[in-house]
Short mmCIF file of C-alpha atoms and ligand atoms in Angstrom, two decimals:
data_model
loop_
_atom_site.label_atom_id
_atom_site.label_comp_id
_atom_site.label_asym_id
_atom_site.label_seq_id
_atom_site.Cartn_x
_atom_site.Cartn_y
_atom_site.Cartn_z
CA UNK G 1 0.00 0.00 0.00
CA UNK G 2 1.11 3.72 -1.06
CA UNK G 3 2.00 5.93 2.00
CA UNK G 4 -0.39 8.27 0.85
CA UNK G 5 -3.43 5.92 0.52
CA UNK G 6 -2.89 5.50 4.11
CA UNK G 7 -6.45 6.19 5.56
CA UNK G 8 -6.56 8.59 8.29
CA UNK G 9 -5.17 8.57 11.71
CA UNK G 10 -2.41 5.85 11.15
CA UNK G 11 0.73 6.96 11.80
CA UNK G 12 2.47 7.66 8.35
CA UNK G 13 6.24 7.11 9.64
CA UNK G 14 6.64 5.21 12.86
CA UNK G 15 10.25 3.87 12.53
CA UNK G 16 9.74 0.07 11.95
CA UNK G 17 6.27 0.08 12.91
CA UNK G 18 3.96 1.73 10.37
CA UNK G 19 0.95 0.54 8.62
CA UNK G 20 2.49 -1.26 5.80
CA UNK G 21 4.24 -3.44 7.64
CA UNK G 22 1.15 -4.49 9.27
CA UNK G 23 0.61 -6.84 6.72
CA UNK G 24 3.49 -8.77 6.52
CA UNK G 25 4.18 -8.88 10.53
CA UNK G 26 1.15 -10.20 10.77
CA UNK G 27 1.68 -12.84 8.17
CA UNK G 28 4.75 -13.10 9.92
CA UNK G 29 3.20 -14.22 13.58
CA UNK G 30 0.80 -16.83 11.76
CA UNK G 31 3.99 -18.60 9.81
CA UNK G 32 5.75 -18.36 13.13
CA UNK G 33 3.22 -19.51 15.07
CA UNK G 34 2.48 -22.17 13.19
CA UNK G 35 2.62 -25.80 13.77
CA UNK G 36 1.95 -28.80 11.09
CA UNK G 37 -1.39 -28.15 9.81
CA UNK G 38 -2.78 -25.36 12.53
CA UNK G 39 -1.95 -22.79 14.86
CA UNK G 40 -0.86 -21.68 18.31
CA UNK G 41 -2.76 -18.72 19.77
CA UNK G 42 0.74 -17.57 20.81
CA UNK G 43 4.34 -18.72 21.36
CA UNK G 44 4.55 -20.03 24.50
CA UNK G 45 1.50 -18.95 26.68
CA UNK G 46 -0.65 -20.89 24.59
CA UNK G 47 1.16 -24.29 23.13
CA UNK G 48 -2.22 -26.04 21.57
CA UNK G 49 -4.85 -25.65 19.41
CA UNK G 50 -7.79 -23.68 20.83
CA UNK G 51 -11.28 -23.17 19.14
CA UNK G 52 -12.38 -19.68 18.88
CA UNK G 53 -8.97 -18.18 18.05
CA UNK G 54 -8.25 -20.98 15.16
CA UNK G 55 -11.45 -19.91 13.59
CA UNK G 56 -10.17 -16.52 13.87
CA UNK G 57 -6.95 -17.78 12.36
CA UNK G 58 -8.14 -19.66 9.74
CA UNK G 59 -10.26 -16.11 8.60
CA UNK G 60 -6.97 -14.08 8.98
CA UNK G 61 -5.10 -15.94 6.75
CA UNK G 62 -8.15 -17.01 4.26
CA UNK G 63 -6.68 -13.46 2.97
CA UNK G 64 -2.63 -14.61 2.61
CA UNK G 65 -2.89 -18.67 2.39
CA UNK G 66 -6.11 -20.13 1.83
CA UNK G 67 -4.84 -23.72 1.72
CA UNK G 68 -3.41 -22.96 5.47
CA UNK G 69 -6.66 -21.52 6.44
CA UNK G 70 -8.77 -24.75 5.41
CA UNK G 71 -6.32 -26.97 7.08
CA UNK G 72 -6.49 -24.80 10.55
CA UNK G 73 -10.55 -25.70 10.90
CA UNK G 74 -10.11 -29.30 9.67
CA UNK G 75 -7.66 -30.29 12.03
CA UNK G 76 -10.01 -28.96 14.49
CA UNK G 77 -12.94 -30.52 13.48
CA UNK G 78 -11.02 -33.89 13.64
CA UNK G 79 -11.08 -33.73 17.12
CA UNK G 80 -15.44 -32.34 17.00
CA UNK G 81 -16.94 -34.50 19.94
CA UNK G 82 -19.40 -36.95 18.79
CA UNK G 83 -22.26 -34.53 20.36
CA UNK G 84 -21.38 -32.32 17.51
CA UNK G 85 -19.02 -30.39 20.21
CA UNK G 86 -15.87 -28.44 19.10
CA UNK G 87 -13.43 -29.06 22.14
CA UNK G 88 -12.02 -25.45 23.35
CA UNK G 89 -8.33 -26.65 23.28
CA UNK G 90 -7.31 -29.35 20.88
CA UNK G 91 -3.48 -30.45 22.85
CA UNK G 92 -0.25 -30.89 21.11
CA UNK G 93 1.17 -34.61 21.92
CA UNK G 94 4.45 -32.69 21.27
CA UNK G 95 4.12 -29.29 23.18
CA UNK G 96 6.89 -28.86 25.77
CA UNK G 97 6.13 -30.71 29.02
CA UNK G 98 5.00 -28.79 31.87
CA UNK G 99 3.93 -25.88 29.33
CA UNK G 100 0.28 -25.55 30.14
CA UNK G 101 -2.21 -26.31 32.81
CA UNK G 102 -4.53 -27.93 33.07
CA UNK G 103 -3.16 -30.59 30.44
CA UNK G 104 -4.58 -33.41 28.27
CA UNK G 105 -3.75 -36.07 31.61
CA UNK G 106 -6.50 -33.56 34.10
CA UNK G 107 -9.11 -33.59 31.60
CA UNK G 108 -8.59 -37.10 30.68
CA UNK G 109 -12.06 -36.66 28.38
CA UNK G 110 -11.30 -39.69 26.29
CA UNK G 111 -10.86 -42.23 29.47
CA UNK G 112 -14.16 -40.26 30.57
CA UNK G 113 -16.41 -39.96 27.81
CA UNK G 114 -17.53 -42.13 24.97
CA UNK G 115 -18.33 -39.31 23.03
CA UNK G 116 -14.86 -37.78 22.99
CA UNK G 117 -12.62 -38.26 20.33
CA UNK G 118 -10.60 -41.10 20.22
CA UNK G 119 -7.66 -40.02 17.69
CA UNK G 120 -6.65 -36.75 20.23
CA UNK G 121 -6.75 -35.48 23.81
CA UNK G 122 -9.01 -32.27 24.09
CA UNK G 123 -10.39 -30.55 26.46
CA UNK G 124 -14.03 -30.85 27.48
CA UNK G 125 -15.37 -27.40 27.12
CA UNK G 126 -16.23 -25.38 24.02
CA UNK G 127 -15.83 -21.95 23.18
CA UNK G 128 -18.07 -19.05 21.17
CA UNK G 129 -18.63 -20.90 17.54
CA UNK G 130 -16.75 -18.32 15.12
CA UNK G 131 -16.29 -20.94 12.90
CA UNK G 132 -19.01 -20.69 9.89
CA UNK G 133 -18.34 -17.30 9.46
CA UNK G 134 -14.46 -18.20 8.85
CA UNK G 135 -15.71 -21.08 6.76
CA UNK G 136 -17.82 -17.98 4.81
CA UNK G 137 -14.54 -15.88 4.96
CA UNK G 138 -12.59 -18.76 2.99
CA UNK G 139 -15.41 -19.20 0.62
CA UNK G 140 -15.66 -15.59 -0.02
CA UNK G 141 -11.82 -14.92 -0.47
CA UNK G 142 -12.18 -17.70 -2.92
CA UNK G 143 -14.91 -16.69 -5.32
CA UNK G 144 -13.95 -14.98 -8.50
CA UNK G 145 -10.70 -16.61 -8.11
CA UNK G 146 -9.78 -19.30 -10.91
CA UNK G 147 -11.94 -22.05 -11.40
CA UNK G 148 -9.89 -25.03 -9.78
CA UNK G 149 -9.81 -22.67 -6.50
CA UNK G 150 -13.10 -21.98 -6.30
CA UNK G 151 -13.71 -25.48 -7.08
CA UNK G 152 -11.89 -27.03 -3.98
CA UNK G 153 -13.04 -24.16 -2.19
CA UNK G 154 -16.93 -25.53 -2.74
CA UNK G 155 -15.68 -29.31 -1.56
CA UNK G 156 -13.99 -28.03 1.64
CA UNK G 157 -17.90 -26.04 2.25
CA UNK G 158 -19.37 -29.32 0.98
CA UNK G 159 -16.89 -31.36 3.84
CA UNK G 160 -17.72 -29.14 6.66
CA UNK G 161 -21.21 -27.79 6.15
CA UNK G 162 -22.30 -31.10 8.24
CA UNK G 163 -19.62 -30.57 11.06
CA UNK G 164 -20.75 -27.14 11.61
CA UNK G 165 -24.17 -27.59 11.26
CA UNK G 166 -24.02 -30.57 14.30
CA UNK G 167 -21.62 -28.20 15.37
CA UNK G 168 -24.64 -25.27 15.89
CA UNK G 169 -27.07 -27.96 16.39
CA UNK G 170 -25.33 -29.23 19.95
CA UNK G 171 -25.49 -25.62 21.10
CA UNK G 172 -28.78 -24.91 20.23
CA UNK G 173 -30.05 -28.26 21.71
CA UNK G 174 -28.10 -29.86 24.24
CA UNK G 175 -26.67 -26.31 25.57
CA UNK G 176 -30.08 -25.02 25.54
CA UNK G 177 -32.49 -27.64 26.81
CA UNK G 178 -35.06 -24.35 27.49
CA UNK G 179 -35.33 -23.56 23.90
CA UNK G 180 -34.93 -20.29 24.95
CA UNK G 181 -32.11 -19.27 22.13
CA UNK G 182 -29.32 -18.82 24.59
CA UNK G 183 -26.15 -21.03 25.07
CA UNK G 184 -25.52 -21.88 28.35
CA UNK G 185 -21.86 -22.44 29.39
CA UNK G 186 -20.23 -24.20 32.33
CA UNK G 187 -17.08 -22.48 32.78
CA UNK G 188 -16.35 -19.23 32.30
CA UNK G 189 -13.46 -20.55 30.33
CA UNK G 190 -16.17 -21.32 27.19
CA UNK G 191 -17.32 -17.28 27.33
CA UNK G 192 -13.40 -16.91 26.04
CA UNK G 193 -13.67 -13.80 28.24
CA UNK G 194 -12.56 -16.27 31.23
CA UNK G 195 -12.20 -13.83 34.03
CA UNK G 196 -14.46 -10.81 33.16
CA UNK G 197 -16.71 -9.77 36.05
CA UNK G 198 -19.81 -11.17 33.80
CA UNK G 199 -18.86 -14.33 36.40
CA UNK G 200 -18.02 -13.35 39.61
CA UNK G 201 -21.95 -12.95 40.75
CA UNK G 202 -22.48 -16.27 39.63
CA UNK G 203 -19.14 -17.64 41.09
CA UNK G 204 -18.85 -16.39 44.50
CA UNK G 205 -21.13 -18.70 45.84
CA UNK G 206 -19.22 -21.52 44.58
CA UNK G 207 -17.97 -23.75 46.99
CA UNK G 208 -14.25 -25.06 46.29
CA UNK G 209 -13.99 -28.82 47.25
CA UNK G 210 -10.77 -31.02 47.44
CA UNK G 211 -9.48 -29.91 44.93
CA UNK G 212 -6.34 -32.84 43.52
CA UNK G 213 -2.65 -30.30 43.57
CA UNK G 214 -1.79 -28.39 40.80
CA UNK G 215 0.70 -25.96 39.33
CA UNK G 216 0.02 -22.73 37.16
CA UNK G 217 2.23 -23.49 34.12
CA UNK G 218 0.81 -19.62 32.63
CA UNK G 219 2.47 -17.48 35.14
CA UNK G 220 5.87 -18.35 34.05
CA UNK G 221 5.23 -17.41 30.18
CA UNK G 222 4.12 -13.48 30.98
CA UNK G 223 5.74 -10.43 32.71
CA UNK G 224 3.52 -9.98 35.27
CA UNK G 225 1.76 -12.90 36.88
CA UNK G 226 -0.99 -10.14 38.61
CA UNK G 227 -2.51 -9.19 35.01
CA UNK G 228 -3.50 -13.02 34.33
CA UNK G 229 -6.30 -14.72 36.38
CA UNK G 230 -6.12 -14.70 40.30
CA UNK G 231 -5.34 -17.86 42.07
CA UNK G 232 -8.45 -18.24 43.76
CA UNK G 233 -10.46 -17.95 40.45
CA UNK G 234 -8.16 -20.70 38.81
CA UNK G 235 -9.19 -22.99 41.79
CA UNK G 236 -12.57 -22.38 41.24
CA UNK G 237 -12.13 -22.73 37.39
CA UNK G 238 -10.03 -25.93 38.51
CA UNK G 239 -12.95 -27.26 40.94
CA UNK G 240 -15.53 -26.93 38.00
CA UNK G 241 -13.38 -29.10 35.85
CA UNK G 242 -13.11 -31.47 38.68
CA UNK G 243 -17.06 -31.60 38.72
CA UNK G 244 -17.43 -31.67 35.24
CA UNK G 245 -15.32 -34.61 35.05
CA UNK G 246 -17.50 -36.15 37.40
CA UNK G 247 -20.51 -36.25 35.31
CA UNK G 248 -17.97 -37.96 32.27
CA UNK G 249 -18.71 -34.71 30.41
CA UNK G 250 -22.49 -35.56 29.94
CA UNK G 251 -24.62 -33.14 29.24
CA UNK G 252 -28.04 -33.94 30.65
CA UNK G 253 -26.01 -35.00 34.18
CA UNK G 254 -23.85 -31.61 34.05
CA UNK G 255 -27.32 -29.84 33.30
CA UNK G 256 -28.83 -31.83 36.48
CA UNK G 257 -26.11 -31.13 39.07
CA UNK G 258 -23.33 -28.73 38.02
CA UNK G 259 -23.33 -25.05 40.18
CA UNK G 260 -22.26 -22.97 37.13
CA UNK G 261 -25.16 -22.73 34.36
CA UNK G 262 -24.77 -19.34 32.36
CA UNK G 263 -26.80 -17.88 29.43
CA UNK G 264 -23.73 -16.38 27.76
CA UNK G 265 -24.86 -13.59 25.36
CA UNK G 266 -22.21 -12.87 23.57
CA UNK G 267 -21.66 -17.12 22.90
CA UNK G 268 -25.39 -16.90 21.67
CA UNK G 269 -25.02 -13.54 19.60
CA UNK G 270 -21.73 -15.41 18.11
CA UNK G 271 -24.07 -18.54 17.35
CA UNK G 272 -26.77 -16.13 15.62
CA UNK G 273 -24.14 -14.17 13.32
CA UNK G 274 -22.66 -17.72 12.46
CA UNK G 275 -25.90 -19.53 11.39
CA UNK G 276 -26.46 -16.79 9.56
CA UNK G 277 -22.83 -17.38 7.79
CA UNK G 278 -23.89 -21.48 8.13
CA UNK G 279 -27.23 -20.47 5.53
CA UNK G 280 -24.96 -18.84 2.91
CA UNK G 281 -22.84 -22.02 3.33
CA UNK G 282 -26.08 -24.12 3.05
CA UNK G 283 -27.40 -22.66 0.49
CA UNK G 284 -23.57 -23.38 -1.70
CA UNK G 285 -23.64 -27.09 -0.51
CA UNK G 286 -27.11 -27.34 -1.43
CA UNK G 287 -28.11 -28.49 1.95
CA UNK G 288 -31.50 -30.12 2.65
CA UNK G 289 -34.28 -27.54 2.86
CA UNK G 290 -35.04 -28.87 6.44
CA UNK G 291 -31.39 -27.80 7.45
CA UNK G 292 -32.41 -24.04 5.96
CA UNK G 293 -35.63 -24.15 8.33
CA UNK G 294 -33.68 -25.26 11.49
CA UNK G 295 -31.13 -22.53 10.64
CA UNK G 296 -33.43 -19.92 10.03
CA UNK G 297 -35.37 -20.98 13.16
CA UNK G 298 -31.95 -20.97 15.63
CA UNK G 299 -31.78 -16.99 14.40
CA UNK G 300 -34.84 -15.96 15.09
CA UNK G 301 -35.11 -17.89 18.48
CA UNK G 302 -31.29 -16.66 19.66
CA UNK G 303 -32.67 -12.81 18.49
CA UNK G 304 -35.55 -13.60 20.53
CA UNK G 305 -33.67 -14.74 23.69
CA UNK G 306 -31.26 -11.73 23.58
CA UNK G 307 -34.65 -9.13 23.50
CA UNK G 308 -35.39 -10.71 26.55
CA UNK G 309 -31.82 -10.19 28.02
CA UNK G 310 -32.12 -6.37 27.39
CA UNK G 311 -31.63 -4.03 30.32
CA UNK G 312 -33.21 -0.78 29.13
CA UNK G 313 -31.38 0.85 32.47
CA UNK G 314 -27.69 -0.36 31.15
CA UNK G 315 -28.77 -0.20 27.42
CA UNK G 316 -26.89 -3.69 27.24
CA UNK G 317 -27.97 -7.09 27.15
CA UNK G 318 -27.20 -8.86 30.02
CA UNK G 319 -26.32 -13.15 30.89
CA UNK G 320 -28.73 -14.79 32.74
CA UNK G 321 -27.70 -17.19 35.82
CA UNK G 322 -29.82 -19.68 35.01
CA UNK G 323 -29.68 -21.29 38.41
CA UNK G 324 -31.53 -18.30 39.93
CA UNK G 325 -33.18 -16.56 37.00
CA UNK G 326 -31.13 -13.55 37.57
CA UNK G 327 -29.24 -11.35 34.67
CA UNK G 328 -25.92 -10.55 35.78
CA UNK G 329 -25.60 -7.18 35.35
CA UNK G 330 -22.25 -6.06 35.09
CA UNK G 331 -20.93 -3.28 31.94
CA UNK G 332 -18.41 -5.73 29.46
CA UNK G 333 -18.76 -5.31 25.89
CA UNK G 334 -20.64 -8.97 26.19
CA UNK G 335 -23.30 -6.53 26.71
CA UNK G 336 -23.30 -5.40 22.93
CA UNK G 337 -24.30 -9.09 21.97
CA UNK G 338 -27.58 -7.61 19.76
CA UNK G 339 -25.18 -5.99 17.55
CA UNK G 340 -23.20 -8.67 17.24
CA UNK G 341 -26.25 -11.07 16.13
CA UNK G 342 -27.75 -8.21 14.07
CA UNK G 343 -31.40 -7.82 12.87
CA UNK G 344 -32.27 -4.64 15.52
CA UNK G 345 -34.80 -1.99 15.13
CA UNK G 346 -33.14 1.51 14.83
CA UNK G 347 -34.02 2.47 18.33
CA UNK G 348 -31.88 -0.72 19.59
CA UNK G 349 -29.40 -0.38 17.54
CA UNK G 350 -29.17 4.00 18.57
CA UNK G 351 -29.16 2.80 22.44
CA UNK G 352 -26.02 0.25 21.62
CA UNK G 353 -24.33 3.07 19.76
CA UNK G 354 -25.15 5.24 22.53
CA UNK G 355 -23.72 3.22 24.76
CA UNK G 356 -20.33 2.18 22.92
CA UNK G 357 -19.57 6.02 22.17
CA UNK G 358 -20.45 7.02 26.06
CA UNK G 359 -18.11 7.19 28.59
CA UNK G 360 -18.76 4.26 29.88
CA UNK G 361 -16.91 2.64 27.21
CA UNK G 362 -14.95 3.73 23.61
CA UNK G 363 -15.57 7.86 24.67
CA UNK G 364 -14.29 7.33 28.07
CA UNK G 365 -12.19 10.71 27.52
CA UNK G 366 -9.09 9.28 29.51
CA UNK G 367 -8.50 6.28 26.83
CA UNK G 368 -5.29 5.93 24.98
CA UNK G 369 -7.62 5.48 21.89
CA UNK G 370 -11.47 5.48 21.45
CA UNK G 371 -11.53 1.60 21.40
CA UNK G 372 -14.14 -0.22 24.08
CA UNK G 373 -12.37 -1.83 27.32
CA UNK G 374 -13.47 -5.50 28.09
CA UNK G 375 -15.09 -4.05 30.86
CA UNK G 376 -16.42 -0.85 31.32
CA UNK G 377 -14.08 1.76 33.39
CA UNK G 378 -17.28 2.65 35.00
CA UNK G 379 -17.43 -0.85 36.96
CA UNK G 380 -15.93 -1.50 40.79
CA UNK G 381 -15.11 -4.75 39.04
CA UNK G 382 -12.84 -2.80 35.92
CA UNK G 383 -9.29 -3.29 36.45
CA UNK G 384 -7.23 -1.51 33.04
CA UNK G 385 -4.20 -4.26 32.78
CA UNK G 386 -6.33 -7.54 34.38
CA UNK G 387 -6.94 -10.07 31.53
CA UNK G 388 -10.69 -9.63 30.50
CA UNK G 389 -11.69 -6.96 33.53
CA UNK G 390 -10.80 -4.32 31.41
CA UNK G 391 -7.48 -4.15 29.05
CA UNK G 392 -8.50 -3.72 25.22
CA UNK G 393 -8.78 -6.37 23.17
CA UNK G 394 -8.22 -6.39 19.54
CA UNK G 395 -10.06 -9.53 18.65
CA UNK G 396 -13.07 -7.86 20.51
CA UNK G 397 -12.73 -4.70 18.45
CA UNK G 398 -12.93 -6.98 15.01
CA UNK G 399 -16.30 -8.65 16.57
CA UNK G 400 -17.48 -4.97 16.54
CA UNK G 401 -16.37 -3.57 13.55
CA UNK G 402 -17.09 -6.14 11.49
CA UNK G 403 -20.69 -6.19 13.14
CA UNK G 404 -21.04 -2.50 12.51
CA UNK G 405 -20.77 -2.87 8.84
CA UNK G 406 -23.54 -5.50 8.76
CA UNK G 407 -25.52 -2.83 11.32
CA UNK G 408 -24.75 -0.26 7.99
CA UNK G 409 -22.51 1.93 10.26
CA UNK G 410 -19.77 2.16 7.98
CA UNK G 411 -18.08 5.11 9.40
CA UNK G 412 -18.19 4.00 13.18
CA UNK G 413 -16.90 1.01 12.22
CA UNK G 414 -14.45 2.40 9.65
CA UNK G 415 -12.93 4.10 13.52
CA UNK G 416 -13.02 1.19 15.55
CA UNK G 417 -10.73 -0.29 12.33
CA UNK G 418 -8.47 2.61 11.92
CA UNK G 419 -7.90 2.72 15.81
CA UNK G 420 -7.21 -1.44 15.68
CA UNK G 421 -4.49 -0.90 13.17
CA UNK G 422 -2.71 2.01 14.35
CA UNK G 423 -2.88 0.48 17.54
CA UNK G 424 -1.14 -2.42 16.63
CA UNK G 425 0.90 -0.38 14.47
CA UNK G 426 2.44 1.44 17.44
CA UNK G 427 2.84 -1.04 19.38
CA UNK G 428 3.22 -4.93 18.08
CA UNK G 429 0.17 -7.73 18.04
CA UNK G 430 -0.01 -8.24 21.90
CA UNK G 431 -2.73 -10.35 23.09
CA UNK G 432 -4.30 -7.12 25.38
CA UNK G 433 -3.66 -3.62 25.43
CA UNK G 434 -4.17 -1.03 28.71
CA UNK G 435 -6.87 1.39 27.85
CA UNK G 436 -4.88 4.56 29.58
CA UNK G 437 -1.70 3.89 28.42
CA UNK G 438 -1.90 1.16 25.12
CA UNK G 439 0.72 -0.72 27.16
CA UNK G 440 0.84 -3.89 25.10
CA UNK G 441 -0.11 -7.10 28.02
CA UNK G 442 -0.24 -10.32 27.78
CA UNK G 443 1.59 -12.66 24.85
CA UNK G 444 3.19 -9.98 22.85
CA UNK G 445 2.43 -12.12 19.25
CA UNK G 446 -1.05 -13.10 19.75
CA UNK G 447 -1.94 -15.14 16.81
CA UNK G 448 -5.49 -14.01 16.36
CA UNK G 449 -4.73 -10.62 17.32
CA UNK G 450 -2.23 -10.97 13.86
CA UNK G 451 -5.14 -12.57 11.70
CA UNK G 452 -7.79 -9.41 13.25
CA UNK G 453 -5.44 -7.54 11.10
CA UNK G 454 -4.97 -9.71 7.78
CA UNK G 455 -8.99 -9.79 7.77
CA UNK G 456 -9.01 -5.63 8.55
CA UNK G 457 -7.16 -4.67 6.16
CA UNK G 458 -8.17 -6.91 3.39
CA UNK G 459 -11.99 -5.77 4.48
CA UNK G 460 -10.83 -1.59 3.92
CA UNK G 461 -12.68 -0.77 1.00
CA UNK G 462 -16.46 -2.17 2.06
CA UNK G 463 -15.64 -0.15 5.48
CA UNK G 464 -14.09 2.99 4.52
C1 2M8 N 501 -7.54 -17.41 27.15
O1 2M8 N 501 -8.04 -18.58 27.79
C2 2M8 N 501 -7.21 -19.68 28.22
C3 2M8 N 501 -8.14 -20.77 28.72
O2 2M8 N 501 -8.95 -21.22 27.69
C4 2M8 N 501 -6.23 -19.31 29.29
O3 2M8 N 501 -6.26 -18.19 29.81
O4 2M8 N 501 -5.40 -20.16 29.63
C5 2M8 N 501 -8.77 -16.61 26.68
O5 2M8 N 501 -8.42 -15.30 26.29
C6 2M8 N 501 -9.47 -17.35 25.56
O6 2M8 N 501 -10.51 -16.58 25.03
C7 2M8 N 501 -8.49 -17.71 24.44
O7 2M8 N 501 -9.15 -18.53 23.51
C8 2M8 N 501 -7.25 -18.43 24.98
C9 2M8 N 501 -6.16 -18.62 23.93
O8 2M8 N 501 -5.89 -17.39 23.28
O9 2M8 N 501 -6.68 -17.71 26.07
#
């Protein structure tokens, strides 16, 4: 790209750092980061495969290496439960011992359950379903291309139209028994927003048991140990997994007996946006026309649920306890789930936007740049270089912008996008940025905060 086509607000000569660069740095992290066939979310911090950031992979590099983007979702889906689940970490046989906790040996899923895979050790948790609309990103990327790409672009929909659409079928069914269009999640680790203050009403009451020794492999891998998860939430997030593991990972005995049960919004406003990516898909394959009608129906019905989730106070949607009814109502940008899943009236959509350009989040007047902390500043929970309680994230800013320019707010979401890139511009694709300062936090080459990029800049024109 020519200096001077540079859009607005990116710095034009930051030694080493400036927008043109962004491109191939980013490629750069992805190649680096790289393993076999998929991804690590970062170098060392994260040493497997994990669900919601190789979806976000795979639709980074859809832009730079197609091939490399279809193999990042099918060596995922190799390891989809037999429930239709996509396990939230897929582990590396060949990671570094004693690189990350808990491991393959504590969840021991395939010893547990019948219904794990038996080819891999995973995890037995999943994580918000990006994955259609990466599937969409690859199929999109592809079209108009040559005919032999386009081609195996149509068999790779044609392979994994049926994983994701079991895929969007378990959450819609055996994560929402209610029918009420909501996932529920048990473990804040499956929100991917693992220790935002959406879950501390809903964990305090929770009752840590004996609880089998274990060592924090994390705190070694970042600079300071006090900006990752507390101790006492890891044993609680440890004590769930003990529980889970318990029940052997079934669903109908987790639903019975386990103490966290969560209506995640922003899981369910994911699950909307992607069946809406899983039709177009449909549609390609030529899918059954009873597929189209479940699809269609899982949209209206997760819409639905997230009306009822509104808190006209807040103007945010709010997750539901489902244990005692009760919203949680806490200010994270989970709360701008409707935008995410689309289909508002104006007046919702003008109380989001109200919202996102108060104070209370992206025109907070003290930020480093208008960008939306993971939890509002306004909260006694927000804490500005804590993980999900408040740093910026820039995979969180792409779930915005990109659901701006479906909402046909081109030029707020043409910001949030010229923001994302200068930010990372300035300062390298860290996993988390502070919201005073943009003090990069966390890994410092966060893999999906590299794709976030690829699939920005690619996306310029339609936004700008
Ligand atoms: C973080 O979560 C993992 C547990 O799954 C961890 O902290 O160890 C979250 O940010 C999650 O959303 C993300 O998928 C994962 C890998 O980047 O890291």
């Amino acid at each position: 790209m020519q200096e001077d086509q540079l859009p607005e607000g990116i710095p034009r000569r930051e030694t080493g750092s400036s927008l043109d660069r962004v491109n191939p740095m980013a490629a750069g992290i992805l190649k680096r980061n790289g393993i076999k066939s998929w991804t690590k979310p970062a170098p060392s911090l994260y040493p497997h495969q994990w669900s919601w950031d190789s979806a976000f992979i795979a639709l980074g590099l859809a832009h730079v290496d197609n091939r490399r983007a279809r193999d990042e979702l099918e060596s995922l889906f190799a390891s989809q439960w037999a429930t239709g689940k996509v396990p939230h970490i897929v582990f590396d046989p060949e990671a570094p011992p004693r690189s990350y906790f808990p491991d393959a040996e504590r969840w021991n899923s395939s010893a547990l359950s019948r219904d794990a895979p038996s080819g891999s050790h995973t995890s037995g948790l999943c994580q918000p379903p990006v994955h259609a609309i990466a599937v969409r990103r690859i199929w999109e990327t592809s079209r108009g291309k040559e005919a032999e790409r386009v081609e195996r672009a149509r068999r790779f929909l044609r392979a994994n139209y049926p994983r994701l659409f079991s895929w969007h079928r378990y959450l819609a069914t055996a994560r929402d028994p209610e029918g009420s269009g909501l996932v529920t999640i048990y473990h804040p680790w499956e929100s991917g927003t693992d220790n935002s203050p959406r879950w501390d009403d809903a964990l305090e009451s929770l009752e840590v048991g004996d609880l089998p020794p274990y060592t924090r492999y994390d705190l070694q891998h970042v600079a300071d140990p006090s900006h990752r998860p507390s101790n006492e939430e890891y044993d609680r997030y440890l004590w769930l997994l003990e529980l889970l593991k318990r029940e052997r990972y079934d669903e109908a005995e987790i639903y019975d007996s386990h103490p966290f049960l969560v209506k995640d919004v922003l899981s369910s406003a994911i699950l909307v946006a992607a069946n809406e990516a899983l039709l177009e898909i449909a549609r390609v394959v030529e899918a059954p026309e009873e597929d189209v009608a479940l699809i269609e129906g899982w949209i209206s019905r997760g819409r639905a649920g997230l009306a009822e989730q509104w808190d006209p106070g807040l103007g945010l949607c709010l997750d539901r306890n489902v244990l005692t009814g009760k919203p949680l109502r806490v200010r994270t940008i989970a709360g701008f789930a409707p935008l995410i899943a689309g289909g508002l009236t104006e007046e919702r959509l003008a109380d989001l936007l109200e919202v996102l350009d108060s104070p209370a989040f992206a025109g907070n007047p003290d930020l480093h740049r208008p960008l939306p902390p993971s939890t509002s500043p306004d909260e006694p929970a927000f804490h500005p270089r804590s993980y999900w309680r408040g740093p910026v994230w820039p995979v969180a800013n792409w779930l915005l912008w990109w659901s701006l320019i479906r909402a046909g707010e081109a030029s707020r979401a043409a910001q949030i996008r010229r923001e994302t890139l200068a930010q990372l511009a300035e300062s390298g694709f860290a996993e988390y940025f502070e919201p005073f300062t943009g003090e990069p936090l966390g890994s410092l080459e966060q893999s999906w905060t590299a794709a976030i990029a690829l699939d920005m800049l690619a996306v310029e024109s339609k936004s700008n």
